[in-house]
Coordinates of C-alpha atoms in Angstrom, one line a residue:
X3 CA 9.5 23.8 43.5
X4 CA 6.5 24.5 41.3
X5 CA 3.1 25.2 42.6
X6 CA 0.4 22.5 41.9
X7 CA -3.3 23.4 42.3
X8 CA -5.5 20.9 44.3
X9 CA -9.2 21.0 44.3
X10 CA -10.5 23.1 47.2
X11 CA -7.0 24.2 48.3
X12 CA -5.6 27.7 47.9
X13 CA -2.0 28.4 47.0
X14 CA -1.4 30.8 49.9
X15 CA -2.9 31.4 53.4
X16 CA -2.1 33.3 56.5
X17 CA -1.8 30.2 58.8
X18 CA -1.5 26.6 58.0
X19 CA -2.6 24.4 60.9
X20 CA -1.4 20.8 60.7
X21 CA -3.5 18.4 62.7
X22 CA -7.3 17.8 62.8
X23 CA -7.6 16.9 66.5
X24 CA -9.3 19.0 69.1
X25 CA -6.3 21.4 69.5
X26 CA -5.8 21.9 65.7
X27 CA -9.5 22.4 65.0
X28 CA -9.9 24.7 67.9
X29 CA -7.0 26.9 66.8
X30 CA -8.3 27.0 63.3
X31 CA -11.6 28.2 64.5
X32 CA -10.2 30.9 66.7
X33 CA -8.0 32.2 64.0
X34 CA -10.7 32.2 61.3
X35 CA -13.0 34.0 63.6
X36 CA -10.3 36.8 63.9
X37 CA -10.3 37.2 60.2
X38 CA -7.2 35.2 59.2
X39 CA -7.1 33.1 56.1
X40 CA -6.6 29.5 57.5
X41 CA -6.1 26.2 56.1
X42 CA -6.2 23.1 58.2
X43 CA -4.9 19.7 57.0
X44 CA -5.3 16.3 58.8
X45 CA -3.5 13.1 57.6
X46 CA -6.5 11.0 58.5
X47 CA -10.1 11.8 59.5
X48 CA -11.0 14.5 62.0
X49 CA -10.6 13.3 65.6
X50 CA -9.4 10.0 64.1
X51 CA -7.0 9.3 67.0
X52 CA -6.5 10.8 70.5
X53 CA -9.4 13.2 70.2
X54 CA -12.1 10.6 69.8
X55 CA -10.5 8.1 72.3
X56 CA -11.0 10.1 75.6
X57 CA -13.1 9.4 78.7
X58 CA -15.5 12.0 77.1
X59 CA -15.5 14.3 80.2
X60 CA -15.5 18.1 80.6
X61 CA -13.7 18.2 84.0
X62 CA -11.3 19.8 86.2
X63 CA -9.5 16.7 87.1
X64 CA -10.2 16.0 90.7
X65 CA -7.4 13.6 91.0
X66 CA -4.9 16.1 89.8
X67 CA -5.2 17.9 93.2
X68 CA -3.1 15.1 94.7
X69 CA -0.2 16.1 92.4
X70 CA -0.6 19.8 93.3
X71 CA -1.6 20.7 89.7
X72 CA -3.6 23.6 91.2
X73 CA -3.2 25.9 88.1
X74 CA -4.3 23.2 85.8
X75 CA -7.4 22.3 87.8
X76 CA -8.4 26.0 88.2
X77 CA -8.0 26.6 84.5
X78 CA -10.0 23.4 83.6
X79 CA -12.7 24.3 86.1
X80 CA -13.2 27.7 84.8
X81 CA -13.6 26.3 81.3
X82 CA -16.2 23.8 82.3
X83 CA -19.2 26.0 82.2
X84 CA -17.9 28.0 79.3
X85 CA -17.9 24.9 77.1
X86 CA -21.2 23.5 78.6
X87 CA -22.9 26.7 77.5
X88 CA -21.5 26.6 74.1
X89 CA -22.9 23.4 72.8
X90 CA -25.7 22.0 75.1
X91 CA -26.6 19.3 72.6
X92 CA -23.3 17.5 72.8
X93 CA -22.3 18.6 76.4
X94 CA -24.1 18.4 79.5
X95 CA -23.7 18.4 83.3
X96 CA -23.3 15.0 85.0
X97 CA -23.2 14.0 88.7
X98 CA -20.4 11.6 89.8
X99 CA -20.5 9.3 92.8
X100 CA -17.4 8.2 94.6
X101 CA -18.0 5.3 96.9
X102 CA -15.7 5.5 100.0
X103 CA -13.4 2.5 100.0
X104 CA -12.0 1.9 103.6
X105 CA -8.2 1.5 103.4
X106 CA -7.8 4.0 100.5
X107 CA -8.0 7.8 100.7
X108 CA -9.5 8.7 104.1
X109 CA -12.8 10.5 104.3
X110 CA -11.3 13.8 105.5
X111 CA -9.1 13.9 102.4
X112 CA -11.9 13.4 100.0
X113 CA -13.9 16.0 101.7
X114 CA -11.1 18.5 101.6
X115 CA -10.4 17.7 98.0
X116 CA -14.0 18.2 97.0
X117 CA -14.3 21.5 98.9
X118 CA -11.3 22.8 97.0
X119 CA -12.7 21.4 93.8
X120 CA -16.0 23.2 94.5
X121 CA -14.4 26.7 95.2
X122 CA -11.4 27.0 93.0
X123 CA -13.4 28.6 90.1
X124 CA -16.6 30.4 89.7
X125 CA -19.5 27.8 89.4
X126 CA -23.0 29.0 88.3
X127 CA -24.8 26.0 86.8
X128 CA -23.2 23.0 88.6
X129 CA -24.3 22.1 92.0
X130 CA -21.7 21.5 94.9
X131 CA -20.5 18.3 96.2
X132 CA -22.1 16.6 99.1
X133 CA -21.8 13.3 101.2
X134 CA -24.3 10.6 100.4
X135 CA -25.6 7.5 102.2
X136 CA -25.3 4.8 99.6
X137 CA -27.8 2.7 101.5
X138 CA -30.4 5.2 100.4
X139 CA -29.0 6.9 97.3
X140 CA -30.1 5.5 94.0
X141 CA -26.4 5.0 93.0
X142 CA -25.8 2.6 95.8
X143 CA -28.2 -0.1 94.5
X144 CA -25.8 -1.6 91.9
X145 CA -22.9 -1.6 94.4
X146 CA -21.8 -4.2 96.9
X147 CA -23.4 -3.8 100.3
X148 CA -20.1 -2.9 102.0
X149 CA -20.1 0.5 100.3
X150 CA -22.4 2.6 102.5
X151 CA -20.8 6.0 102.4
X152 CA -19.8 8.0 99.4
X153 CA -19.6 11.5 97.9
X154 CA -21.4 13.2 94.9
X155 CA -19.9 16.0 92.8
X156 CA -20.3 17.7 89.4
X157 CA -18.5 17.7 86.1
X158 CA -19.6 17.4 82.5
X159 CA -20.0 15.0 79.6
X160 CA -19.0 15.6 76.0
X161 CA -19.2 13.7 72.8
X162 CA -15.5 14.3 72.0
X163 CA -15.4 13.5 68.3
X164 CA -18.3 15.7 67.6
X165 CA -16.8 18.5 69.6
X166 CA -13.8 18.3 67.2
X167 CA -16.1 18.3 64.1
X168 CA -18.2 21.2 65.3
X169 CA -15.0 23.3 65.7
X170 CA -14.0 22.4 62.2
X171 CA -17.5 23.3 60.9
X172 CA -17.3 26.6 62.7
X173 CA -13.9 27.3 61.2
X174 CA -15.1 26.5 57.8
X175 CA -18.2 28.7 58.1
X176 CA -15.8 31.6 59.1
X177 CA -13.7 31.1 55.9
X178 CA -11.2 28.4 56.9
X179 CA -10.3 25.6 54.4
X180 CA -10.4 22.0 56.0
X181 CA -9.0 19.2 54.1
X182 CA -8.8 15.7 55.5
X183 CA -6.8 12.6 54.3
X184 CA -4.1 15.2 53.4
X185 CA -0.6 14.9 54.8
X186 CA 1.9 17.6 55.3
X187 CA 5.1 15.9 54.0
X188 CA 7.6 18.9 54.1
X189 CA 7.7 22.4 55.4
X190 CA 10.6 24.9 54.9
X191 CA 11.0 28.5 55.7
X192 CA 11.4 31.0 52.9
X193 CA 11.9 34.7 52.9
X194 CA 8.2 35.3 52.4
X195 CA 7.1 32.7 55.0
X196 CA 6.5 28.9 54.9
X197 CA 6.5 26.7 51.8
X198 CA 4.6 23.5 52.6
X199 CA 4.1 20.4 50.5
X200 CA 0.8 18.7 51.1
X201 CA -0.1 15.1 49.8
X202 CA -3.7 14.2 49.4
X203 CA -4.0 10.4 49.1
X204 CA -2.1 9.3 46.0
X205 CA -2.9 12.5 44.1
X206 CA -0.6 15.3 42.9
X207 CA 1.4 17.1 45.6
X208 CA 0.1 20.6 46.5
X209 CA 2.5 23.4 47.5
X210 CA 1.1 25.9 49.8
X211 CA 2.6 29.2 51.0
X212 CA 1.8 30.5 54.5
X213 CA 2.8 33.4 56.7
X214 CA 2.7 31.1 59.8
X215 CA 2.7 27.3 60.6
X216 CA 0.9 25.6 63.5
X217 CA 2.1 22.1 64.6
X218 CA -1.0 20.7 66.3
X219 CA -0.3 17.1 65.5
X220 CA -0.7 15.7 69.1
X221 CA 1.3 12.5 69.5
X222 CA 3.2 13.3 66.4
X223 CA 4.3 16.8 67.4
X224 CA 8.0 15.9 68.1
X225 CA 8.2 13.7 65.1
X226 CA 6.7 16.4 62.9
X227 CA 9.3 18.9 63.9
X228 CA 12.1 16.4 63.2
X229 CA 11.0 14.9 60.0
X230 CA 8.9 17.4 58.2
X231 CA 10.7 20.6 59.3
X232 CA 14.1 19.2 60.3
X233 CA 14.1 21.3 63.6
X234 CA 15.0 20.3 67.0
X235 CA 12.8 21.0 70.2
X236 CA 13.6 21.5 73.7
X237 CA 10.4 19.6 74.7
X238 CA 9.6 15.9 74.4
X239 CA 6.4 13.9 74.7
X240 CA 5.6 10.9 77.0
X241 CA 3.1 8.8 75.1
X242 CA 0.6 7.1 77.3
X243 CA -2.0 4.7 75.9
X244 CA -5.5 4.9 77.5
X245 CA -8.0 2.2 76.7
X246 CA -11.7 2.0 77.4
X247 CA -14.2 -0.8 77.4
X248 CA -18.1 -0.7 76.7
X249 CA -20.5 -3.2 78.2
X250 CA -24.3 -3.4 78.3
X251 CA -25.6 -1.0 81.0
X252 CA -24.8 -1.9 84.5
X253 CA -27.2 0.5 86.1
X254 CA -30.4 2.4 85.3
X255 CA -29.7 6.0 86.6
X256 CA -27.9 8.8 85.0
X257 CA -25.1 9.2 87.5
X258 CA -21.6 8.3 86.8
X259 CA -19.1 6.5 89.2
X260 CA -15.5 7.3 90.0
X261 CA -13.8 4.3 91.6
X262 CA -10.6 4.4 93.7
X263 CA -8.1 1.6 93.0
X264 CA -5.4 0.0 95.1
X265 CA -2.8 1.4 92.6
X266 CA -3.9 4.9 93.5
X267 CA -5.5 5.4 90.1
X268 CA -9.2 6.0 89.5
X269 CA -11.6 4.3 86.9
X270 CA -14.9 5.8 85.7
X271 CA -18.0 3.9 84.9
X272 CA -20.3 6.2 82.9
X273 CA -23.8 5.8 81.4
X274 CA -23.2 5.7 77.6
X275 CA -25.4 5.7 74.5
X276 CA -28.6 4.9 76.5
X277 CA -27.9 1.1 76.5
X278 CA -24.3 0.8 77.6
X279 CA -21.8 1.6 80.3
X280 CA -18.4 3.1 79.5
X281 CA -15.5 2.0 81.7
X282 CA -12.0 3.5 81.6
X283 CA -9.2 4.3 81.5
X284 CA -6.0 2.5 81.7
X285 CA -2.6 4.3 81.5
X286 CA 0.2 2.3 79.8
X287 CA 3.5 3.7 78.5
X288 CA 3.5 3.5 74.7
X289 CA 6.6 3.2 72.6
X290 CA 5.2 2.2 69.2
X291 CA 3.5 4.0 66.3
X292 CA 0.9 6.5 67.8
X293 CA -1.7 5.8 65.1
X294 CA -2.1 2.1 65.6
X295 CA -3.1 1.3 69.1
X296 CA -5.6 -1.1 70.6
X297 CA -6.5 -2.5 73.9
X298 CA -4.8 -5.7 75.0
X299 CA -6.0 -8.5 77.3
X300 CA -4.1 -7.2 80.3
X301 CA -5.8 -3.8 80.1
X302 CA -9.3 -5.4 79.7
X303 CA -8.7 -7.6 82.7
X304 CA -7.5 -4.6 84.7
X305 CA -10.7 -2.6 84.0
X306 CA -12.9 -5.5 84.7
X307 CA -11.2 -6.2 88.0
X308 CA -11.3 -2.7 89.2
X309 CA -15.0 -2.1 88.6
X310 CA -15.8 -5.5 89.9
X311 CA -14.5 -4.5 93.3
X312 CA -17.5 -2.2 93.6
X313 CA -20.4 -3.5 91.5
X314 CA -22.5 -6.4 92.9
X315 CA -22.5 -8.0 89.5
X316 CA -19.0 -8.7 88.4
X317 CA -17.8 -7.5 84.9
X318 CA -15.8 -9.9 82.8
X319 CA -14.0 -9.7 79.4
X320 CA -16.9 -11.7 77.9
X321 CA -19.2 -8.7 78.7
X322 CA -17.2 -6.3 76.5
X323 CA -19.1 -5.3 73.4
X324 CA -16.7 -2.6 72.1
X325 CA -13.4 -1.0 73.1
X326 CA -11.2 1.8 72.0
X327 CA -7.7 3.0 72.7
X328 CA -5.8 6.3 72.1
X329 CA -2.4 7.8 72.8
X330 CA -2.2 10.8 75.0
X331 CA 0.7 13.2 74.2
X332 CA 1.8 14.2 77.7
X333 CA 4.6 16.7 78.2
X334 CA 7.5 14.7 79.5
X335 CA 8.1 16.2 83.1
X336 CA 10.1 13.3 84.3
X337 CA 7.4 12.1 86.6
X338 CA 7.9 8.7 88.1
X339 CA 4.7 7.1 86.8
X340 CA 2.3 7.8 83.8
X341 CA -0.4 8.7 86.3
X342 CA 1.6 11.6 87.8
X343 CA 2.5 13.2 84.4
X344 CA 1.0 16.6 83.9
X345 CA -2.1 17.0 81.7
X346 CA -1.4 20.7 81.2
X347 CA -0.3 22.1 77.9
X348 CA 2.6 24.4 76.6
X349 CA 2.8 26.5 73.5
X350 CA 6.3 26.8 72.0
X351 CA 6.8 29.6 69.5
X352 CA 9.8 29.5 67.2
X353 CA 10.1 33.0 65.7
X354 CA 13.4 32.6 64.0
X355 CA 12.0 33.7 60.7
X356 CA 8.4 32.8 59.7
X357 CA 6.5 32.0 62.9
X358 CA 6.1 28.2 63.9
X359 CA 3.9 27.5 66.9
X360 CA 3.8 24.0 68.5
X361 CA 1.1 22.8 70.8
X362 CA 2.4 20.3 73.3
X363 CA 0.1 18.2 75.4
X364 CA -3.3 19.4 76.7
X365 CA -6.6 18.0 77.6
X366 CA -10.1 18.2 76.2
X367 CA -11.5 20.5 78.8
X368 CA -8.8 23.2 78.1
X369 CA -8.8 23.1 74.3
X370 CA -10.6 26.4 74.0
X371 CA -8.2 28.2 76.2
X372 CA -5.2 26.6 74.4
X373 CA -6.6 27.8 71.1
X374 CA -7.2 31.3 72.3
X375 CA -3.7 31.6 73.7
X376 CA -2.2 30.1 70.5
X377 CA -4.2 32.7 68.5
X378 CA -3.0 35.6 70.7
X379 CA 0.6 34.5 70.3
X380 CA 0.3 34.3 66.5
X381 CA -1.7 37.5 66.1
X382 CA 1.2 39.3 67.8
X383 CA 3.7 38.0 65.2
X384 CA 5.0 39.4 61.9
X385 CA 2.4 40.2 59.3
X386 CA -0.5 40.0 61.9
X387 CA 1.0 42.3 64.4
X388 CA -0.8 45.6 65.1
X389 CA -4.1 44.4 63.6
X390 CA -7.2 44.5 65.8
X391 CA -7.8 40.8 66.3
X392 CA -9.4 40.2 69.7
X393 CA -10.3 36.9 71.4
X394 CA -13.9 36.0 70.8
X395 CA -14.6 32.4 71.6
X396 CA -15.4 32.6 75.3
X397 CA -19.1 33.4 74.9
X398 CA -19.5 32.0 71.3
X399 CA -21.7 29.0 70.5
X400 CA -20.7 26.1 68.5
X401 CA -22.7 25.1 65.4
X402 CA -26.0 23.6 66.5
X403 CA -25.8 25.1 70.0
X404 CA -28.0 28.1 69.4
X405 CA -30.9 26.4 71.1
X406 CA -32.3 29.5 72.6
X407 CA -32.4 31.5 69.4
X408 CA -34.2 28.6 67.7
X409 CA -36.7 28.5 70.4
X410 CA -37.3 32.3 70.4
X411 CA -37.9 32.1 66.7
X412 CA -40.6 29.7 67.3
X413 CA -42.2 31.6 70.2
X414 CA -41.1 28.9 72.6
X415 CA -38.4 30.8 74.6
X416 CA -40.3 30.8 77.8
X417 CA -38.1 31.4 80.9
X418 CA -34.9 32.7 79.4
X419 CA -33.1 32.1 82.8
X420 CA -34.1 28.5 82.8
X421 CA -32.4 28.1 79.4
X422 CA -29.0 29.0 81.0
X423 CA -29.1 25.3 82.2
X424 CA -28.0 23.0 79.4
X425 CA -30.3 20.3 80.3
X426 CA -33.4 22.5 80.4
X427 CA -32.6 24.2 77.1
X428 CA -32.1 20.8 75.4
X429 CA -35.2 19.2 76.8
X430 CA -37.3 22.3 75.6
X431 CA -35.6 22.0 72.2
X432 CA -36.3 18.4 71.8
X433 CA -40.0 18.8 72.7
X434 CA -40.4 21.7 70.2
X435 CA -38.4 20.0 67.4
X436 CA -40.7 17.0 67.8
X437 CA -43.7 19.2 67.4
X438 CA -42.3 20.8 64.3
X439 CA -41.6 17.3 62.7
X440 CA -44.4 15.3 64.1
X441 CA -43.9 12.4 61.6
X442 CA -40.4 11.6 62.8
X443 CA -40.1 8.6 65.3
X444 CA -39.5 9.8 68.9
X445 CA -36.2 8.0 69.1
X446 CA -34.9 9.5 65.8
X447 CA -36.0 13.0 67.0
X448 CA -33.9 12.6 70.2
X449 CA -30.9 11.2 68.4
X450 CA -30.9 14.0 65.7
X451 CA -31.3 16.7 68.4
X452 CA -28.4 15.2 70.4
X453 CA -26.1 14.9 67.5
X454 CA -26.8 18.0 65.5
X455 CA -28.7 20.4 67.7
X456 CA -30.3 23.1 65.6
X457 CA -28.4 21.9 62.6
X458 CA -30.7 18.8 62.6
X459 CA -32.8 21.0 60.3
X460 CA -30.0 20.9 57.7
X461 CA -30.2 17.1 57.9
X462 CA -33.9 17.3 57.1
X463 CA -33.5 20.2 54.5
X464 CA -34.4 17.9 51.6
X465 CA -37.8 17.4 52.9
X466 CA -37.5 13.6 53.1
X467 CA -35.4 11.2 55.1
X468 CA -34.8 9.1 51.9
X469 CA -34.1 5.4 52.0
X470 CA -33.7 3.7 55.3
X471 CA -30.2 2.1 54.9
X472 CA -30.1 0.4 58.2
X473 CA -32.5 0.6 61.2
X474 CA -33.0 4.4 61.9
X475 CA -30.2 5.3 59.5
X476 CA -31.4 7.3 56.5
X477 CA -29.9 8.7 53.4
X478 CA -30.7 12.2 54.4
X479 CA -28.2 11.9 57.5
X480 CA -25.5 10.1 55.5
X481 CA -25.7 12.7 52.7
X482 CA -25.5 15.5 55.2
X483 CA -22.3 14.0 56.8
X484 CA -20.7 13.6 53.4
X485 CA -21.4 17.1 52.3
X486 CA -21.0 19.1 55.5
X487 CA -18.8 17.2 58.0
X488 CA -16.0 15.6 55.8
X489 CA -17.1 12.1 56.4
X490 CA -15.3 10.1 53.7
X491 CA -16.1 6.5 54.9
X492 CA -18.7 4.5 56.7
X493 CA -16.4 4.1 59.6
X494 CA -16.2 8.0 59.9
X495 CA -20.0 7.9 60.4
X496 CA -20.5 4.8 62.5
X497 CA -17.8 5.5 65.1
X498 CA -17.0 9.2 65.0
X499 CA -19.7 11.5 63.7
X500 CA -22.1 9.2 65.4
X501 CA -21.9 6.1 67.6
X502 CA -24.4 4.2 65.4
X503 CA -21.8 1.4 65.1
X504 CA -22.7 0.5 68.7
X505 CA -26.4 0.1 68.0
X506 CA -26.1 -1.8 64.7
X507 CA -25.1 -5.4 64.3
X508 CA -22.4 -6.5 61.8
X509 CA -24.9 -7.0 58.9
X510 CA -26.4 -3.6 59.5
X511 CA -23.1 -1.8 59.6
X512 CA -22.3 -3.7 56.3
X513 CA -25.3 -2.2 54.7
X514 CA -24.2 1.3 55.6
X515 CA -20.7 0.4 54.1
X516 CA -22.3 -0.8 50.9
X517 CA -24.5 2.3 50.5
X518 CA -21.3 4.4 51.1
X519 CA -19.3 2.5 48.6
X520 CA -22.0 2.8 46.0
X521 CA -22.4 6.4 46.5
X522 CA -18.7 6.9 46.2
X523 CA -18.7 5.0 42.8
X524 CA -21.6 7.1 41.5
X525 CA -19.8 10.4 42.6
X526 CA -16.7 9.3 40.8
X527 CA -18.4 8.2 37.5

């Protein structure tokens, strides 16, 4: 097999990571930070599937306590504050309110569960749970009058797709090569390591050598082993489709709700993008192609029915302004129902020759720990063994998350202890950022700060916003996303790098698409 050079791709690397979801990008970042030469390939866009279709929570998984998943809950709870500190522009604490529904879980059980949840891991920035009187609490107002008692506890919110991209950005800035729209079509072991064929679109195949291979393909993990490597695996996945709906906002406060359902599942209703409420999720066994999933009428009806048990104003299918679906790759532990299947992860090392590491399962909250453990395993193997490659990500910031340093450089640090709280740090950053760029509209300042953190200055580095392509969407931002975040289509921008698609109508989205197409044509001329 002859070697073919492809633009931007080397012919050899230490580790090839296949899969541009949260696990793949997290592993690539960790390995690159340890000094390894890393290539990551993704067949579609970064976070194109499961990793942008979550409920967008950094959480321990309160309901997993019912299934005695204590190790998973402890691990996830320990990671909450690590992640919240790493990128306070895209992650922040959130309070959740659980109305008590008579006839479901008794009060004593909820109190006990929340007590355990509060004390299973060290908690510095998040307040403890407490009982609330919904007749007086602001979260009680949108609910039916029959809900008078409830509980309030803490977890975190994250922009999931941006979390993936920021891990990729950090990996690239530490030396990794990230290529999207590039499929790994074949991988075979040779005496010197792996020989891998990559296919970028309809271009010439590129053959890459690698000391080690990481299978971080999520729902495709088993299929990748069978079809691209021709290897069996002792593990299998249970694919579960989760769907969410978005409606115009149902309440005016910043608390989220967690609702108990008669089927023993829970559904969240979460403030979303300022003007909306996010409702989810469903859990439906999925037996088709993992990359082509969408919500069906039954799922929409289910979500509307469950939240309408609680809200005074019923929610119907006609209220839905957007929906999304993803396939969760859960480790098949032979649980009776999809709800009971573990959300933990497993790393499988095949060291019969050049190392092959497969990541099975996992959840958004534990991605950093999974990546750290994956890097530890790989760095103990073959050509990497014996080198001093220590774990480093626990206290590291993600790109744009260095708000304290940015404020200090402008003499605005103030109370350093207060900046330990993500919300305080972000509020101070927004205020100072607005003063540095006084000509920017207030809403645009806030959105750029939320999306890019301190990297918003890179968006504005040309000294002008350029043409306004659609309301509050400027050329400067679109060019930044093309050049620095691997955005290749208008859809990448509107629905993953940002959620501008929710705020624009069809005509305005078409304007962004037209600009993108015209820019593509100019760049190819």
